[in-house]
């Protein structure tokens, strides 16, 4: 079965850029989306189709996907960006697959 | 504003059944694909079932296929998950979520615990 790997944690200082990675075999050939989940809340879609932002996602959030790695980049990170970020992909063979999540801490 | 409200979560017995519901509002439910996604601390997020807008195209994850049934009532803007032959590993928070291939809106979740 297809697997997505994410580092379990990442810490950044306020105002710095956070780069969250998601790895999978030939992931660049699939579409990737990202969800933010704050403590006690449901996941929220922040990036879809690799780099598109839903209305409501701040422009500080951007995405890319190439080779075996997709990246969610958060510029000028703020305290409210803390949470767990999950990547997700899909295709006809694997259906929907989620990564294990990266807990982002803003120090 | 989109609202998805799950209900029906409870303590169930191994081998038993539960039925989850999701009430939708704020969008055109009858033209929207829907899913059930569950979450546990151990396994994280797991997609388990999809249904297209008309209800004629359904897919399940291998972990629930043959035991769970997704359905919808477009007249009542409602999504359902019939859960049979419950197992301890079905213990999770269950979310309904809209979309195809990615999930645009999520409910607040309903907790299911399976234990004797």
Short mmCIF file of C-alpha atoms in Angstrom, two decimals:
data_model
loop_
_atom_site.label_atom_id
_atom_site.label_comp_id
_atom_site.label_asym_id
_atom_site.label_seq_id
_atom_site.Cartn_x
_atom_site.Cartn_y
_atom_site.Cartn_z
CA UNK A 1 0.00 0.00 0.00
CA UNK A 2 1.09 3.56 -0.63
CA UNK A 3 2.61 5.46 2.28
CA UNK A 4 3.26 9.12 3.03
CA UNK A 5 5.95 10.06 5.54
CA UNK A 6 6.05 13.26 7.57
CA UNK A 7 8.49 14.32 10.28
CA UNK A 8 6.68 14.10 13.61
CA UNK A 9 7.57 17.59 14.75
CA UNK A 10 8.94 20.95 13.68
CA UNK A 11 9.67 24.04 15.75
CA UNK A 12 10.08 27.57 14.43
CA UNK A 13 10.40 31.04 15.88
CA UNK A 14 7.65 33.58 15.22
CA UNK A 15 8.24 35.36 11.95
CA UNK A 16 10.39 32.56 10.54
CA UNK A 17 9.51 30.35 7.61
CA UNK A 18 8.28 26.82 8.35
CA UNK A 19 8.82 24.14 5.72
CA UNK A 20 6.83 20.97 6.32
CA UNK A 21 7.65 18.00 4.14
CA UNK A 22 5.72 14.97 3.00
CA UNK A 23 7.44 12.11 1.21
CA UNK A 24 6.18 9.27 -0.93
CA UNK A 25 7.24 7.25 -3.92
CA UNK A 26 6.88 9.42 -7.05
CA UNK A 27 4.63 11.75 -5.06
CA UNK A 28 5.22 14.49 -7.60
CA UNK A 29 3.10 12.50 -10.05
CA UNK A 30 0.08 12.79 -7.77
CA UNK A 31 -1.88 15.69 -6.34
CA UNK A 32 -1.24 16.55 -2.70
CA UNK A 33 -3.29 18.53 -0.24
CA UNK A 34 -2.61 19.73 3.29
CA UNK A 35 -4.75 20.05 6.40
CA UNK A 36 -4.19 22.01 9.58
CA UNK A 37 -5.62 20.61 12.80
CA UNK A 38 -5.53 22.76 15.91
CA UNK A 39 -5.92 21.05 19.30
CA UNK A 40 -9.48 19.91 19.91
CA UNK A 41 -10.64 20.95 16.44
CA UNK A 42 -11.40 19.24 13.16
CA UNK A 43 -8.92 19.31 10.29
CA UNK A 44 -9.08 22.30 7.97
CA UNK A 45 -8.01 22.18 4.33
CA UNK A 46 -5.26 24.75 3.74
CA UNK A 47 -3.77 23.65 0.39
CA UNK A 48 -5.21 21.47 -2.37
CA UNK A 49 -3.95 20.26 -5.76
CA UNK A 50 -0.36 20.85 -4.62
CA UNK A 51 -0.49 24.63 -4.39
CA UNK A 52 -4.02 26.02 -4.51
CA UNK A 53 -5.38 27.87 -1.50
CA UNK A 54 -9.02 27.65 -0.44
CA UNK A 55 -10.61 30.97 0.32
CA UNK A 56 -9.74 31.65 3.92
CA UNK A 57 -6.21 30.27 3.75
CA UNK A 58 -3.77 33.13 4.30
CA UNK A 59 -1.38 33.98 1.52
CA UNK A 60 1.47 33.03 3.86
CA UNK A 61 0.69 29.39 3.08
CA UNK A 62 2.07 27.90 -0.12
CA UNK A 63 2.63 24.42 -1.46
CA UNK A 64 4.83 22.60 -3.91
CA UNK A 65 5.27 19.02 -5.06
CA UNK A 66 8.07 17.48 -7.08
CA UNK A 67 9.93 14.20 -7.21
CA UNK A 68 9.22 12.27 -4.04
CA UNK A 69 8.50 15.27 -1.80
CA UNK A 70 5.68 17.73 -1.29
CA UNK A 71 6.30 20.81 0.83
CA UNK A 72 3.98 23.12 2.72
CA UNK A 73 5.66 26.45 3.36
CA UNK A 74 4.37 28.88 5.94
CA UNK A 75 5.99 32.31 5.74
CA UNK A 76 6.11 34.71 8.66
CA UNK A 77 4.86 31.99 10.98
CA UNK A 78 2.51 33.12 13.72
CA UNK A 79 1.44 31.54 17.00
CA UNK A 80 -1.97 30.79 15.53
CA UNK A 81 -0.29 28.54 12.95
CA UNK A 82 0.49 25.99 15.66
CA UNK A 83 -1.11 22.62 15.19
CA UNK A 84 -0.69 19.33 13.41
CA UNK A 85 -0.37 19.40 9.64
CA UNK A 86 -1.35 16.39 7.58
CA UNK A 87 -0.58 15.79 3.93
CA UNK A 88 -2.88 13.66 1.82
CA UNK A 89 -2.90 12.23 -1.66
CA UNK A 90 -5.00 9.88 -3.72
CA UNK A 91 -5.11 7.89 -6.92
CA UNK A 92 -7.18 5.12 -8.41
CA UNK A 93 -4.88 2.43 -7.05
CA UNK A 94 -4.38 3.69 -3.52
CA UNK A 95 -7.60 5.60 -2.84
CA UNK A 96 -7.03 8.28 -0.20
CA UNK A 97 -3.85 8.22 1.88
CA UNK A 98 -2.90 10.50 4.76
CA UNK A 99 0.52 11.17 6.18
CA UNK A 100 1.10 10.72 9.88
CA UNK A 101 1.17 14.44 10.57
CA UNK A 102 3.76 17.00 11.68
CA UNK A 103 3.22 18.91 14.90
CA UNK A 104 4.26 22.51 14.31
CA UNK A 105 5.32 24.44 17.38
CA UNK A 106 5.88 28.18 17.26
CA UNK A 107 8.36 28.90 20.02
CA UNK B 1 -21.79 28.90 5.88
CA UNK B 2 -21.20 25.17 5.55
CA UNK B 3 -22.25 23.08 8.54
CA UNK B 4 -21.71 19.38 8.95
CA UNK B 5 -22.93 17.92 12.22
CA UNK B 6 -22.28 14.30 13.07
CA UNK B 7 -24.25 12.32 15.61
CA UNK B 8 -24.73 8.76 16.72
CA UNK B 9 -21.38 8.12 18.30
CA UNK B 10 -21.58 5.84 21.31
CA UNK B 11 -20.07 2.93 23.15
CA UNK B 12 -20.59 -0.20 21.08
CA UNK B 13 -19.89 -3.84 21.78
CA UNK B 14 -17.55 -5.98 19.71
CA UNK B 15 -19.63 -7.59 17.01
CA UNK B 16 -22.36 -5.03 17.48
CA UNK B 17 -23.71 -2.21 15.32
CA UNK B 18 -23.91 1.56 15.35
CA UNK B 19 -25.37 4.06 12.91
CA UNK B 20 -23.79 7.46 12.45
CA UNK B 21 -25.54 10.43 10.88
CA UNK B 22 -24.29 13.69 9.43
CA UNK B 23 -26.64 16.63 8.95
CA UNK B 24 -25.55 19.04 6.25
CA UNK B 25 -26.50 22.67 5.69
CA UNK B 26 -25.18 25.79 4.02
CA UNK B 27 -24.46 24.20 0.66
CA UNK B 28 -26.15 22.15 -2.03
CA UNK B 29 -25.85 18.73 -0.43
CA UNK B 30 -27.53 16.88 -3.30
CA UNK B 31 -24.72 17.76 -5.73
CA UNK B 32 -21.82 17.20 -3.31
CA UNK B 33 -19.73 14.06 -2.91
CA UNK B 34 -19.35 13.01 0.71
CA UNK B 35 -17.02 10.89 2.80
CA UNK B 36 -16.44 9.45 6.22
CA UNK B 37 -12.97 9.86 7.71
CA UNK B 38 -11.92 8.59 11.12
CA UNK B 39 -9.10 9.55 13.44
CA UNK B 40 -7.25 7.77 16.20
CA UNK B 41 -4.14 8.76 18.12
CA UNK B 42 -2.44 5.57 16.96
CA UNK B 43 -3.28 5.57 13.24
CA UNK B 44 -4.02 9.23 12.64
CA UNK B 45 -6.48 10.15 9.91
CA UNK B 46 -8.00 7.33 7.86
CA UNK B 47 -10.45 7.74 4.99
CA UNK B 48 -13.03 4.96 5.17
CA UNK B 49 -15.90 5.62 2.77
CA UNK B 50 -17.00 7.75 -0.20
CA UNK B 51 -20.36 8.27 -1.85
CA UNK B 52 -21.08 10.36 -4.94
CA UNK B 53 -23.85 12.91 -5.11
CA UNK B 54 -26.49 10.53 -6.37
CA UNK B 55 -25.48 7.62 -4.18
CA UNK B 56 -24.72 5.30 -7.09
CA UNK B 57 -20.93 5.29 -6.77
CA UNK B 58 -19.51 4.09 -3.46
CA UNK B 59 -16.01 3.15 -2.34
CA UNK B 60 -14.68 1.78 0.95
CA UNK B 61 -11.32 1.36 2.58
CA UNK B 62 -10.25 -2.26 2.92
CA UNK B 63 -10.41 -1.96 6.70
CA UNK B 64 -14.21 -1.50 6.69
CA UNK B 65 -15.35 -3.08 3.43
CA UNK B 66 -18.07 -5.62 4.03
CA UNK B 67 -18.81 -4.28 7.50
CA UNK B 68 -19.70 -0.60 7.02
CA UNK B 69 -22.25 0.92 4.65
CA UNK B 70 -22.33 4.54 3.56
CA UNK B 71 -25.60 6.03 2.35
CA UNK B 72 -27.32 9.36 1.94
CA UNK B 73 -30.75 10.96 1.85
CA UNK B 74 -30.55 14.03 -0.36
CA UNK B 75 -34.12 15.03 0.50
CA UNK B 76 -33.07 15.31 4.14
CA UNK B 77 -29.54 16.63 3.52
CA UNK B 78 -28.16 13.73 5.50
CA UNK B 79 -25.28 11.28 5.26
CA UNK B 80 -25.15 7.99 7.14
CA UNK B 81 -22.67 5.30 8.12
CA UNK B 82 -24.03 1.94 9.19
CA UNK B 83 -21.32 0.16 11.15
CA UNK B 84 -21.73 -3.58 11.68
CA UNK B 85 -19.47 -6.27 13.12
CA UNK B 86 -17.70 -3.67 15.20
CA UNK B 87 -14.13 -4.28 16.32
CA UNK B 88 -11.98 -2.66 18.97
CA UNK B 89 -9.91 -1.07 16.21
CA UNK B 90 -12.98 0.83 15.02
CA UNK B 91 -12.67 3.01 18.11
CA UNK B 92 -12.13 6.52 16.74
CA UNK B 93 -13.54 9.95 16.13
CA UNK B 94 -15.64 9.79 12.97
CA UNK B 95 -15.92 12.83 10.72
CA UNK B 96 -18.10 13.44 7.72
CA UNK B 97 -16.33 15.48 5.09
CA UNK B 98 -17.29 16.89 1.72
CA UNK B 99 -15.35 16.58 -1.49
CA UNK B 100 -13.77 14.24 -3.98
CA UNK B 101 -10.13 13.23 -3.52
CA UNK B 102 -9.64 15.97 -0.94
CA UNK B 103 -11.90 17.17 1.83
CA UNK B 104 -13.07 20.75 1.74
CA UNK B 105 -15.28 20.84 4.81
CA UNK B 106 -15.40 18.68 7.92
CA UNK B 107 -17.83 18.21 10.74
CA UNK B 108 -16.87 18.38 14.39
CA UNK B 109 -16.74 14.60 14.68
CA UNK B 110 -18.54 12.00 16.76
CA UNK B 111 -16.79 9.54 19.07
CA UNK B 112 -17.18 5.81 18.72
CA UNK B 113 -15.76 3.44 21.30
CA UNK B 114 -15.90 -0.31 20.87
CA UNK B 115 -15.40 -2.28 24.04
CA UNK B 116 -17.00 -5.04 26.05
#
